[in-house]
Amino acid sequence: MGTGIFFPVSALLFSILIVLLFFTKEHYKTVETKLYGYLIITNLIGLIVEILCTVAAYISKTNPFLSTLILKLYLVYIITWALLFTIYVYYISTPLEKMHKRAKMGIIVSTIFWLFSVSMIFVLPINLIIENNFQTRYTAGASVDFTYMMSFVLVIIMVYCLLKNIKNSKNKKYIPLFVFLNLGLVAMIFQKFNPSILLMTYIETFVSVLMYHTIENPDVKMIEQLNIAREQADKANRAKTEFLSNMSHEIRTPLNAIVGFSNLLLENKEIPDNAKDEIKDIIMAGDNLLEIVNGILDISKIEANKMEIEASEYSFKKLANELVTLTKGRIAEKPLEFKVNIAEDIPPVLYGDCQKIKQICVNILTNAVKYTKEGWINLTIDHVKKNDICRLIISVEDTGIGIKEGNIDRLFDKFDRLDIVNNVTIEGTGLGLAITKKLLDMMGGKIVVQSTFGKGSKFTVSIDQKIVENPTIKLDEEEKVIDKVQVSDEKIVLIVDDNKINLKVAERLLDSYGIKSVSVDNGYDALSKIKNKEKFDLILMDDMMPKLSGTETFQELQKIEGFNIPVIALTANALTGEKEKYLALGFNDYLAKPINKEELNNIINKYLNQE
Ligand code: ADP
């Protein structure tokens, strides 16, 4: 045996070691680990074939067929390893999405390349050259030249992948490629002078050992532990959302009574004016509490990735009108001038999540009112059109307390309220802007803040909305502003709620419109009243009731022949998306507790105002 055998034998030991190391360790099957598995197995087989090549030299006279077969198998190995390594280099250089698309094509091209190369290797001739009494022996001939040529093509592909991805070339995954290219060059020069010493397989083994440390081979145990930890975190998160939803429900129920009765007291003519001021404070405190509950719910929903964009067609004018009316209401008696500047040519119907845009604008407008003692607030809405997209640019400027420069970055952190010392009298949670920012991120919008401490602030929001050329919504109907409620005579409403105080609030609220009502505290009584053909014009249905829930009662009602009374879901469950849930169940409408006067006006006008 010549010195040539020394390299493959020692490489074989390394190769066996790396195969054992890799396959005895439990590993995750990824494209990378699979490719690596094939590579090291190919390398192992190649080394065995290479050792057999020495035998082939000795039997070349006695068994030329077997000898040639072994020599050609070695060439097959060379091309197979190089092809697998090229696929690996291509894989680490291609973004995952592209890889998914190209996977099938890649497999087909590689298979064709391999089959073509192998056929050519077997078809073309190979010569075994033995000199110096077996001291020098190597192969030559068209088959060998062809293998080198095809390997060269593969090396070009590898270099192309590297150059295309040159920015990431510092990634450790490219180390084996660099080593392979450099050592490969050295080996080729070396082999030119000592053709009988085969270095290539040795280099490939070295590269395989290196790759063991550079491929991504995630630890199964660690991943399992991470999965368990993630599951636990998900579970805790779900529990938190559920808790918040329940808490919201529990807080809203008594709040409904507080706000409802206070509103009724405010309308009572016998109550003296000074008491009315205190009632107004109670209502304001109730509204603030509601805002806090809603804020906490929203932020937890966003963080649990449960907040979704619900896009639909909407009237821009209606949205703008609502913002103006709402802000005027908030300013109330504050000595603030409210300037409104809305571009005339904004497309009338847009497509997007109108509710979320409203929430964003209301947050900024409410802040402007809250943090401005005197002067003015300016609401400007403009737009930029590009194809079918309308970029709304909404800015709110105020002459308020302003924000210190260093604090602007903290504005969007949740629960972070700036300048607490000066703002103690202003109600707030520090959630509004955090929610605003997150909603904008979800919609691909932006917010910019400019502020001078002591002088005022300007918040500018930009959001892209689709322009609707042929709207399906009716604009006239959408824009109708309801300021006066008219009820036709003799209307009777059935109220279903298990909470006595809530029943009383609803009764009294309806009474203030001159509407008669009948109350029941469970679903069964409601069903028997309808079955007994008692006449009602509307049903207000609470959902969370023991035994028979509002939804179940509603479904039973639907089964009664000839039942056609509109049913309104009246619930303290106010997670975003609840309204859509009830409408999808078939309820005619939805009213959240505490009952908002404006929303009740809308419902009454819609369902009790027809003769
Ligand atoms: P909050 O409920 O406290 O108003 P926000 O998240 O809406 O919470 O706002 C965070 C903080 O940013 C506020 O506490 C306030 O200090 C500051 N801020 C927001 N808007 C303005 C404004 N228009 N003028 C001055 N300060 C503002």
XYZ file of C-alpha atoms and ligand atoms in Angstrom:
638
model
C 0.000 0.000 0.000
C 1.272 3.493 -0.854
C 1.113 6.667 1.139
C -2.150 7.475 -0.685
C -4.117 5.123 1.522
C -3.094 6.883 4.719
C -5.384 9.857 4.096
C -8.613 7.976 3.338
C -8.143 5.597 6.283
C -7.665 8.382 8.813
C -10.512 10.334 7.190
C -12.707 7.248 7.496
C -12.168 7.214 11.258
C -13.229 10.842 11.472
C -16.180 10.188 9.240
C -17.398 7.247 11.345
C -17.031 9.392 14.441
C -19.067 12.257 13.010
C -21.794 9.915 11.705
C -22.058 8.319 15.147
C -22.090 11.702 16.863
C -24.756 13.104 14.579
C -27.107 10.153 14.372
C -26.957 9.092 18.013
C -27.989 12.564 19.156
C -31.720 13.135 18.903
C -32.127 15.934 16.421
C -34.883 17.914 14.842
C -35.514 17.146 11.200
C -35.036 20.345 9.278
C -33.955 20.723 5.654
C -30.517 21.615 6.940
C -30.086 18.589 9.212
C -31.478 16.276 6.528
C -29.017 17.586 3.940
C -26.210 17.267 6.451
C -27.229 13.677 7.203
C -27.052 12.792 3.482
C -23.697 14.565 3.181
C -21.957 12.663 5.950
C -23.378 9.310 4.865
C -22.218 10.013 1.301
C -18.828 10.981 2.669
C -18.576 7.737 4.635
C -19.493 5.614 1.627
C -17.059 7.648 -0.517
C -14.197 6.940 1.860
C -14.910 3.216 1.801
C -14.997 3.294 -2.008
C -11.766 5.241 -2.007
C -10.045 2.578 0.077
C -11.447 -0.042 -2.274
C -9.790 1.863 -5.102
C -6.447 0.608 -3.805
C -7.750 -2.926 -4.153
C -9.011 -2.000 -7.619
C -5.446 -1.209 -8.646
C -4.249 -4.644 -7.641
C -7.095 -6.524 -9.351
C -7.090 -4.404 -12.491
C -5.423 -7.187 -14.453
C -7.320 -10.130 -13.013
C -10.774 -8.540 -12.782
C -10.840 -5.421 -14.961
C -14.643 -5.075 -14.816
C -14.815 -4.920 -11.002
C -11.779 -2.664 -10.916
C -13.367 -0.157 -13.350
C -16.669 -0.299 -11.504
C -14.985 0.633 -8.209
C -13.065 3.473 -9.850
C -16.232 4.832 -11.449
C -18.145 4.537 -8.196
C -15.547 6.818 -6.684
C -16.277 9.421 -9.365
C -20.004 9.032 -8.620
C -19.195 9.757 -5.004
C -17.246 12.926 -5.922
C -20.147 14.311 -7.941
C -22.789 13.288 -5.366
C -20.992 14.969 -2.472
C -20.341 18.125 -4.478
C -23.995 18.255 -5.568
C -25.274 17.829 -1.993
C -22.887 20.501 -0.762
C -24.047 22.851 -3.541
C -27.675 22.272 -2.552
C -26.716 23.089 1.037
C -24.967 26.332 -0.030
C -27.969 27.255 -2.183
C -30.292 26.551 0.739
C -28.427 28.784 3.211
C -28.279 31.561 0.602
C -31.965 31.618 -0.315
C -34.719 33.249 1.755
C -37.172 30.727 3.168
C -40.239 31.923 1.224
C -38.372 31.659 -2.055
C -37.020 28.265 -1.050
C -40.566 26.973 -0.473
C -41.560 28.059 -3.960
C -38.461 26.645 -5.607
C -38.215 23.360 -3.662
C -39.927 21.158 -6.266
C -38.040 22.670 -9.170
C -34.771 22.335 -7.210
C -35.333 18.628 -6.577
C -36.115 18.005 -10.268
C -33.059 19.945 -11.521
C -30.720 18.260 -8.996
C -32.025 14.797 -9.873
C -31.575 15.425 -13.607
C -28.064 16.776 -12.992
C -27.152 13.749 -10.913
C -28.617 11.166 -13.314
C -26.910 12.830 -16.269
C -23.537 12.967 -14.506
C -23.720 9.366 -13.302
C -24.715 8.073 -16.765
C -21.858 9.975 -18.372
C -19.385 8.675 -15.805
C -20.409 5.122 -16.652
C -20.467 5.688 -20.396
C -17.150 7.532 -20.735
C -13.876 5.584 -20.486
C -11.547 5.590 -17.506
C -7.882 4.594 -17.408
C -5.969 3.375 -14.409
C -2.390 4.462 -14.567
C 0.092 2.479 -12.542
C 3.709 3.496 -12.431
C 6.803 2.697 -10.367
C 5.614 -0.714 -9.338
C 2.346 0.515 -7.789
C 4.039 3.448 -6.063
C 2.258 5.907 -8.330
C -1.278 5.106 -9.420
C -4.111 7.338 -10.471
C -7.023 7.505 -12.817
C -7.355 9.488 -15.993
C -9.553 9.563 -19.058
C -12.756 11.206 -20.295
C -14.809 9.991 -17.329
C -12.431 11.673 -14.862
C -12.272 14.872 -16.913
C -16.037 14.929 -17.116
C -16.333 14.591 -13.300
C -13.932 17.476 -12.790
C -15.855 19.573 -15.289
C -19.198 18.946 -13.589
C -17.647 19.619 -10.176
C -16.346 22.876 -11.556
C -19.889 23.829 -12.657
C -21.071 23.142 -9.111
C -18.246 25.235 -7.636
C -19.333 28.122 -9.898
C -22.906 27.806 -8.571
C -21.563 27.858 -4.980
C -19.490 30.973 -5.658
C -22.490 32.609 -7.349
C -24.652 31.907 -4.262
C -21.937 33.373 -2.062
C -21.556 36.511 -4.146
C -25.298 37.021 -4.342
C -25.475 36.872 -0.601
C -22.215 38.685 0.079
C -23.782 40.820 2.818
C -24.363 37.716 4.919
C -21.066 36.088 4.036
C -19.842 36.668 7.582
C -22.495 34.216 8.758
C -20.750 31.190 10.291
C -22.686 28.928 7.937
C -20.409 30.032 5.123
C -17.218 28.945 6.905
C -17.340 25.371 5.474
C -17.741 26.841 1.987
C -14.700 29.105 2.391
C -12.659 26.205 3.728
C -13.827 23.931 0.923
C -12.974 26.454 -1.792
C -9.516 27.264 -0.406
C -8.432 23.761 0.531
C -9.934 22.434 -2.711
C -7.645 24.751 -4.664
C -4.610 23.674 -2.636
C -5.548 20.010 -3.121
C -5.844 20.428 -6.867
C -2.374 21.999 -7.127
C -0.944 19.362 -4.814
C -2.510 16.555 -6.778
C -1.027 17.896 -9.999
C 2.422 17.022 -8.652
C 1.461 13.915 -6.680
C -1.411 12.403 -8.627
C -1.564 9.284 -6.502
C -2.333 11.137 -3.287
C -6.089 11.676 -3.077
C -6.774 14.667 -0.904
C -10.278 15.566 -2.012
C -12.174 13.099 0.177
C -10.021 14.067 3.106
C -10.958 17.725 2.619
C -14.619 16.807 2.272
C -14.438 14.919 5.554
C -12.817 17.934 7.178
C -15.577 20.181 5.807
C -18.228 17.746 7.129
C -16.674 17.857 10.608
C -16.668 21.648 10.430
C -20.274 21.721 9.311
C -21.297 19.769 12.368
C -20.584 22.960 14.327
C -22.052 25.447 11.875
C -25.353 23.878 10.834
C -28.415 24.634 12.832
C -28.994 21.507 14.821
C -31.443 22.466 17.535
C -31.303 20.562 20.748
C -34.444 18.473 21.024
C -34.606 18.627 24.812
C -34.209 22.378 24.870
C -36.919 22.795 22.239
C -39.246 20.532 24.171
C -38.659 22.592 27.307
C -39.233 25.782 25.357
C -42.465 24.384 23.976
C -43.652 23.517 27.481
C -42.718 27.005 28.684
C -44.548 28.552 25.746
C -47.628 26.464 26.367
C -47.608 27.551 30.006
C -47.217 31.183 29.014
C -50.054 30.846 26.479
C -52.219 29.265 29.124
C -51.451 32.048 31.593
C -52.164 34.599 28.895
C -55.501 32.993 28.083
C -56.348 32.949 31.786
C -55.447 36.637 31.978
C -57.659 37.541 29.026
C -60.494 35.507 30.490
C -60.009 37.138 33.876
C -60.022 40.581 32.305
C -63.126 39.792 30.333
C -64.888 38.594 33.489
C -63.618 41.551 35.475
C -64.883 43.895 32.792
C -68.271 42.219 32.983
C -68.386 42.455 36.766
C -67.373 46.118 36.813
C -69.744 47.076 34.044
C -72.793 45.628 35.742
C -72.743 47.953 38.812
C -71.457 50.764 36.611
C -74.569 50.383 34.506
C -76.643 51.133 37.593
C -74.475 54.070 38.667
C -74.394 55.773 35.267
C -77.975 54.819 34.382
C -79.545 56.174 37.561
C -77.336 59.268 37.548
C -78.515 60.080 34.019
C -82.120 59.670 35.141
C -81.559 61.882 38.178
C -80.052 64.553 35.947
C -83.304 64.711 34.012
C -85.401 64.924 37.184
C -86.760 68.444 37.526
C -87.141 68.226 41.288
C -83.404 67.829 41.913
C -81.702 71.134 42.899
C -78.950 72.506 40.653
C -76.081 72.050 43.126
C -76.954 68.377 43.481
C -76.981 68.108 39.701
C -73.357 69.260 39.600
C -72.450 66.395 41.878
C -74.448 63.992 39.744
C -72.487 65.189 36.718
C -69.272 64.383 38.599
C -70.591 60.892 39.325
C -71.326 60.401 35.620
C -67.879 61.688 34.695
C -66.201 59.378 37.199
C -68.272 56.508 35.813
C -67.204 57.376 32.275
C -63.564 57.478 33.330
C -63.845 54.128 35.048
C -65.368 52.714 31.894
C -62.545 54.153 29.835
C -59.997 52.480 32.106
C -61.734 49.101 31.867
C -61.948 49.413 28.085
C -58.291 50.471 27.863
C -57.072 47.507 29.900
C -59.209 45.168 27.830
C -57.921 46.593 24.569
C -54.267 46.453 25.507
C -54.543 42.874 26.775
C -56.349 41.894 23.598
C -53.688 43.470 21.422
C -50.939 41.803 23.420
C -52.632 38.429 23.140
C -52.814 38.995 19.346
C -56.557 38.787 19.517
C -57.287 42.224 18.140
C -58.208 42.005 14.494
C -58.657 44.560 11.773
C -62.285 44.522 10.699
C -62.424 46.349 7.423
C -65.632 47.477 5.752
C -66.970 50.364 3.705
C -67.715 53.476 5.694
C -68.716 57.066 5.151
C -65.827 59.401 5.841
C -68.163 62.345 6.546
C -70.011 60.366 9.177
C -66.713 59.519 10.877
C -65.602 63.166 10.780
C -68.977 64.337 12.135
C -68.792 61.874 14.997
C -65.277 63.049 15.896
C -66.373 66.684 15.924
C -69.529 66.023 17.975
C -67.627 63.893 20.452
C -64.859 66.461 20.928
C -67.369 69.276 21.354
C -69.025 67.202 24.067
C -65.699 66.666 25.809
C -64.801 70.362 25.667
C -68.245 71.231 27.130
C -67.696 74.248 29.344
C -63.908 74.482 29.045
C -62.777 77.842 27.605
C -61.416 76.246 24.462
C -61.969 77.190 20.854
C -62.367 74.138 18.625
C -61.225 74.777 15.077
C -62.048 72.190 12.446
C -60.453 72.053 9.041
C -61.476 69.114 6.875
C -60.497 68.896 3.194
C -63.556 68.960 0.949
C -62.311 66.475 -1.609
C -61.701 63.455 0.618
C -63.427 60.467 -1.068
C -66.866 60.013 0.546
C -66.621 56.238 0.972
C -63.482 54.516 2.201
C -62.672 50.914 2.994
C -60.940 50.116 6.289
C -61.487 49.667 10.006
C -63.483 52.792 10.774
C -63.961 51.924 14.453
C -60.218 51.694 15.071
C -59.536 54.952 13.235
C -62.205 56.544 15.378
C -60.620 55.133 18.522
C -57.198 56.489 17.492
C -58.573 59.975 16.750
C -60.723 60.056 19.878
C -57.656 59.205 21.987
C -55.638 62.082 20.552
C -58.526 64.538 20.614
C -59.433 63.606 24.195
C -55.806 64.128 25.243
C -55.785 67.552 23.572
C -58.899 68.499 25.575
C -57.515 66.990 28.776
C -54.105 68.629 28.606
C -55.201 72.085 27.413
C -56.534 74.555 29.949
C -57.217 77.430 27.579
C -56.655 78.546 24.015
C -57.608 76.353 21.098
C -57.599 72.885 19.648
C -57.249 72.465 15.915
C -58.412 69.346 14.091
C -57.163 69.149 10.508
C -57.922 66.272 8.172
C -56.282 66.170 4.789
C -55.412 63.435 2.337
C -53.070 62.314 -0.422
C -54.413 60.102 -3.190
C -52.363 57.456 -4.956
C -54.197 55.101 -7.323
C -56.996 53.570 -5.237
C -55.408 54.477 -1.899
C -56.288 57.538 0.126
C -53.748 58.431 2.798
C -55.644 60.221 5.556
C -53.526 62.768 7.382
C -55.170 63.719 10.623
C -53.532 66.237 12.899
C -54.590 67.553 16.271
C -52.849 70.660 17.565
C -53.394 72.265 20.945
C -52.196 75.150 23.076
C -51.891 72.918 26.110
C -49.201 72.075 28.629
C -46.887 70.498 26.032
C -44.408 67.696 26.550
C -40.756 67.956 27.597
C -38.447 66.914 24.769
C -36.900 64.044 26.685
C -40.340 62.620 27.417
C -41.571 62.294 23.842
C -39.985 58.836 23.437
C -41.830 57.580 26.519
C -45.226 58.743 25.293
C -46.210 55.418 23.789
C -45.169 53.224 26.725
C -48.140 51.742 28.475
C -49.037 52.988 31.941
C -46.455 55.766 31.527
C -47.940 59.105 32.487
C -45.636 62.042 32.110
C -45.207 64.876 34.554
C -47.360 63.197 37.191
C -46.787 66.075 39.612
C -48.443 68.610 37.338
C -51.080 66.251 35.990
C -52.438 64.760 39.191
C -55.780 66.413 38.659
C -56.152 65.052 35.127
C -57.793 61.653 34.882
C -55.889 59.051 32.882
C -54.249 55.669 32.832
C -51.348 56.176 30.455
C -52.887 53.572 28.160
C -54.438 55.754 25.460
C -51.328 56.459 23.414
C -49.929 52.946 23.877
C -53.154 51.584 22.371
C -53.130 54.263 19.669
C -49.618 53.305 18.609
C -50.374 49.589 18.587
C -53.547 50.047 16.556
C -51.643 52.188 14.069
C -48.922 49.547 13.792
C -51.597 46.961 13.037
C -52.999 49.137 10.257
C -49.630 50.181 8.840
C -50.160 53.779 9.973
C -47.796 56.275 11.563
C -47.908 58.856 14.323
C -45.618 61.853 14.724
C -45.469 64.104 17.781
C -44.220 67.682 17.860
C -44.407 69.533 21.120
C -43.037 72.526 22.956
C -43.197 72.289 26.711
C -45.506 74.952 28.088
C -46.778 75.954 24.649
C -48.625 73.087 23.070
C -48.470 69.866 21.102
C -49.272 68.552 17.673
C -50.054 64.889 17.011
C -50.171 63.850 13.356
C -51.471 60.486 12.275
C -51.366 59.048 8.771
C -53.288 55.957 7.699
C -53.850 54.465 4.255
C -57.413 53.554 3.351
C -58.814 52.102 0.146
C -61.060 54.341 -1.933
C -64.434 52.794 -2.763
C -65.624 53.901 -6.200
C -68.909 52.008 -6.229
C -70.076 51.879 -2.616
C -72.666 49.416 -1.411
C -73.575 51.497 1.665
C -76.220 54.205 1.428
C -74.675 57.524 2.284
C -77.848 59.433 3.197
C -78.900 56.880 5.726
C -75.399 56.642 7.188
C -75.048 60.339 7.760
C -78.366 60.923 9.451
C -77.656 62.542 12.800
C -80.153 61.709 15.477
C -80.658 64.432 17.988
C -84.288 63.996 18.829
C -85.984 60.748 19.613
C -89.560 60.224 18.702
C -91.461 57.231 19.845
C -94.775 56.188 18.473
C -97.408 55.572 21.133
C -98.156 52.318 22.856
C -94.829 50.632 22.407
C -93.987 47.849 24.830
C -90.535 46.453 25.419
C -89.725 43.135 27.076
C -86.587 43.329 29.207
C -84.832 40.071 30.126
C -82.081 40.355 32.736
C -81.265 38.312 35.843
C -79.944 41.365 37.682
C -82.745 43.232 39.469
C -80.947 46.574 39.496
C -80.190 46.358 35.781
C -83.849 45.647 35.115
C -84.760 48.741 37.076
C -82.236 50.885 35.163
C -83.572 49.722 31.803
C -87.203 50.190 32.907
C -86.535 53.710 34.119
C -84.524 54.628 31.028
C -87.329 53.441 28.746
C -89.856 55.193 30.958
C -88.035 58.474 30.352
C -88.992 58.078 26.664
C -92.558 57.212 27.607
C -92.057 53.586 26.615
C -93.786 50.893 28.629
C -91.844 47.833 29.622
C -92.323 44.374 31.079
C -89.422 42.789 32.964
C -88.539 39.142 33.529
C -85.443 37.869 35.292
C -84.877 34.672 33.281
C -85.114 33.239 29.793
C -87.872 30.715 30.581
C -90.331 33.455 31.579
C -89.483 35.349 28.406
C -90.196 32.252 26.319
C -93.525 31.559 28.002
C -94.628 35.176 27.506
C -93.916 34.969 23.784
C -95.560 31.532 23.544
C -98.640 32.983 25.264
C -98.829 35.486 22.430
C -98.162 38.536 24.600
C -97.408 41.445 22.303
C -94.062 43.248 22.399
C -92.404 45.649 19.994
C -88.831 44.976 21.075
C -86.871 42.655 23.364
C -83.765 43.727 25.298
C -81.913 40.524 26.165
C -79.092 40.183 28.666
C -76.751 37.324 27.735
C -75.041 36.046 30.880
C -77.954 34.561 32.797
C -77.903 31.358 34.851
C -79.500 28.185 33.453
C -80.724 29.615 30.149
C -78.406 32.250 28.701
C -79.617 35.132 26.558
C -78.165 33.493 23.444
C -79.946 30.206 24.223
C -83.203 32.027 24.920
C -82.805 33.867 21.625
C -82.282 30.588 19.787
C -85.389 29.094 21.420
C -87.361 32.202 20.464
C -86.390 31.721 16.825
C -88.069 28.316 16.882
C -91.448 29.790 17.846
C -93.691 30.011 14.811
C -94.410 33.523 13.591
C -91.829 35.097 15.942
C -90.633 38.357 14.415
C -89.876 40.734 17.283
C -86.491 42.461 17.021
C -84.105 41.301 19.759
C -81.280 43.471 21.044
C -78.370 41.854 22.886
C -77.846 43.868 26.055
C -74.628 42.796 27.640
C -71.805 43.881 29.864
C -69.432 41.718 27.880
C -67.642 44.409 25.979
C -64.549 42.805 24.533
C -63.953 44.207 21.067
C -65.578 41.957 18.530
C -68.507 41.065 20.819
C -70.901 43.181 18.800
C -70.000 41.284 15.624
C -70.421 38.001 17.512
C -73.992 38.848 18.550
C -74.924 40.151 15.113
C -73.569 36.966 13.571
C -75.754 34.952 15.958
C -78.766 36.721 14.500
C -79.499 39.400 17.110
C -80.870 42.532 15.445
C -78.567 44.841 17.354
C -76.250 45.177 20.324
C -76.217 47.510 23.329
C -73.279 47.505 25.734
C -73.710 48.116 29.434
C -73.515 50.683 30.873
C -76.167 51.800 28.446
C -74.992 54.787 26.460
C -77.781 57.337 25.920
C -76.849 57.992 22.287
C -76.796 54.319 21.428
C -80.139 53.812 23.146
C -81.531 56.744 21.154
C -80.388 55.064 17.961
C -81.974 51.750 18.911
C -85.277 53.360 19.893
C -85.386 55.428 16.728
C -84.634 52.431 14.602
C -87.032 49.911 16.146
C -89.784 51.838 17.936
C -90.260 54.817 15.734
C -92.341 53.243 12.987
C -96.065 53.516 13.018
P -53.423 59.249 29.750
O -54.519 58.317 30.062
O -52.533 59.513 30.893
O -53.883 60.484 29.057
P -52.049 58.606 27.284
O -51.368 57.345 26.903
O -53.177 59.034 26.432
O -52.507 58.404 28.762
O -50.968 59.733 27.339
C -49.729 59.523 27.980
C -49.164 60.802 28.532
O -48.789 61.661 27.452
C -50.150 61.598 29.337
O -50.154 61.175 30.675
C -49.622 63.018 29.179
O -48.628 63.256 30.114
C -48.971 63.017 27.799
N -49.838 63.659 26.768
C -50.620 63.034 25.869
N -51.237 63.904 25.056
C -50.834 65.143 25.435
C -51.108 66.476 24.974
N -51.939 66.715 23.957
N -50.498 67.490 25.612
C -49.653 67.255 26.634
N -49.356 66.040 27.124
C -49.923 64.973 26.546
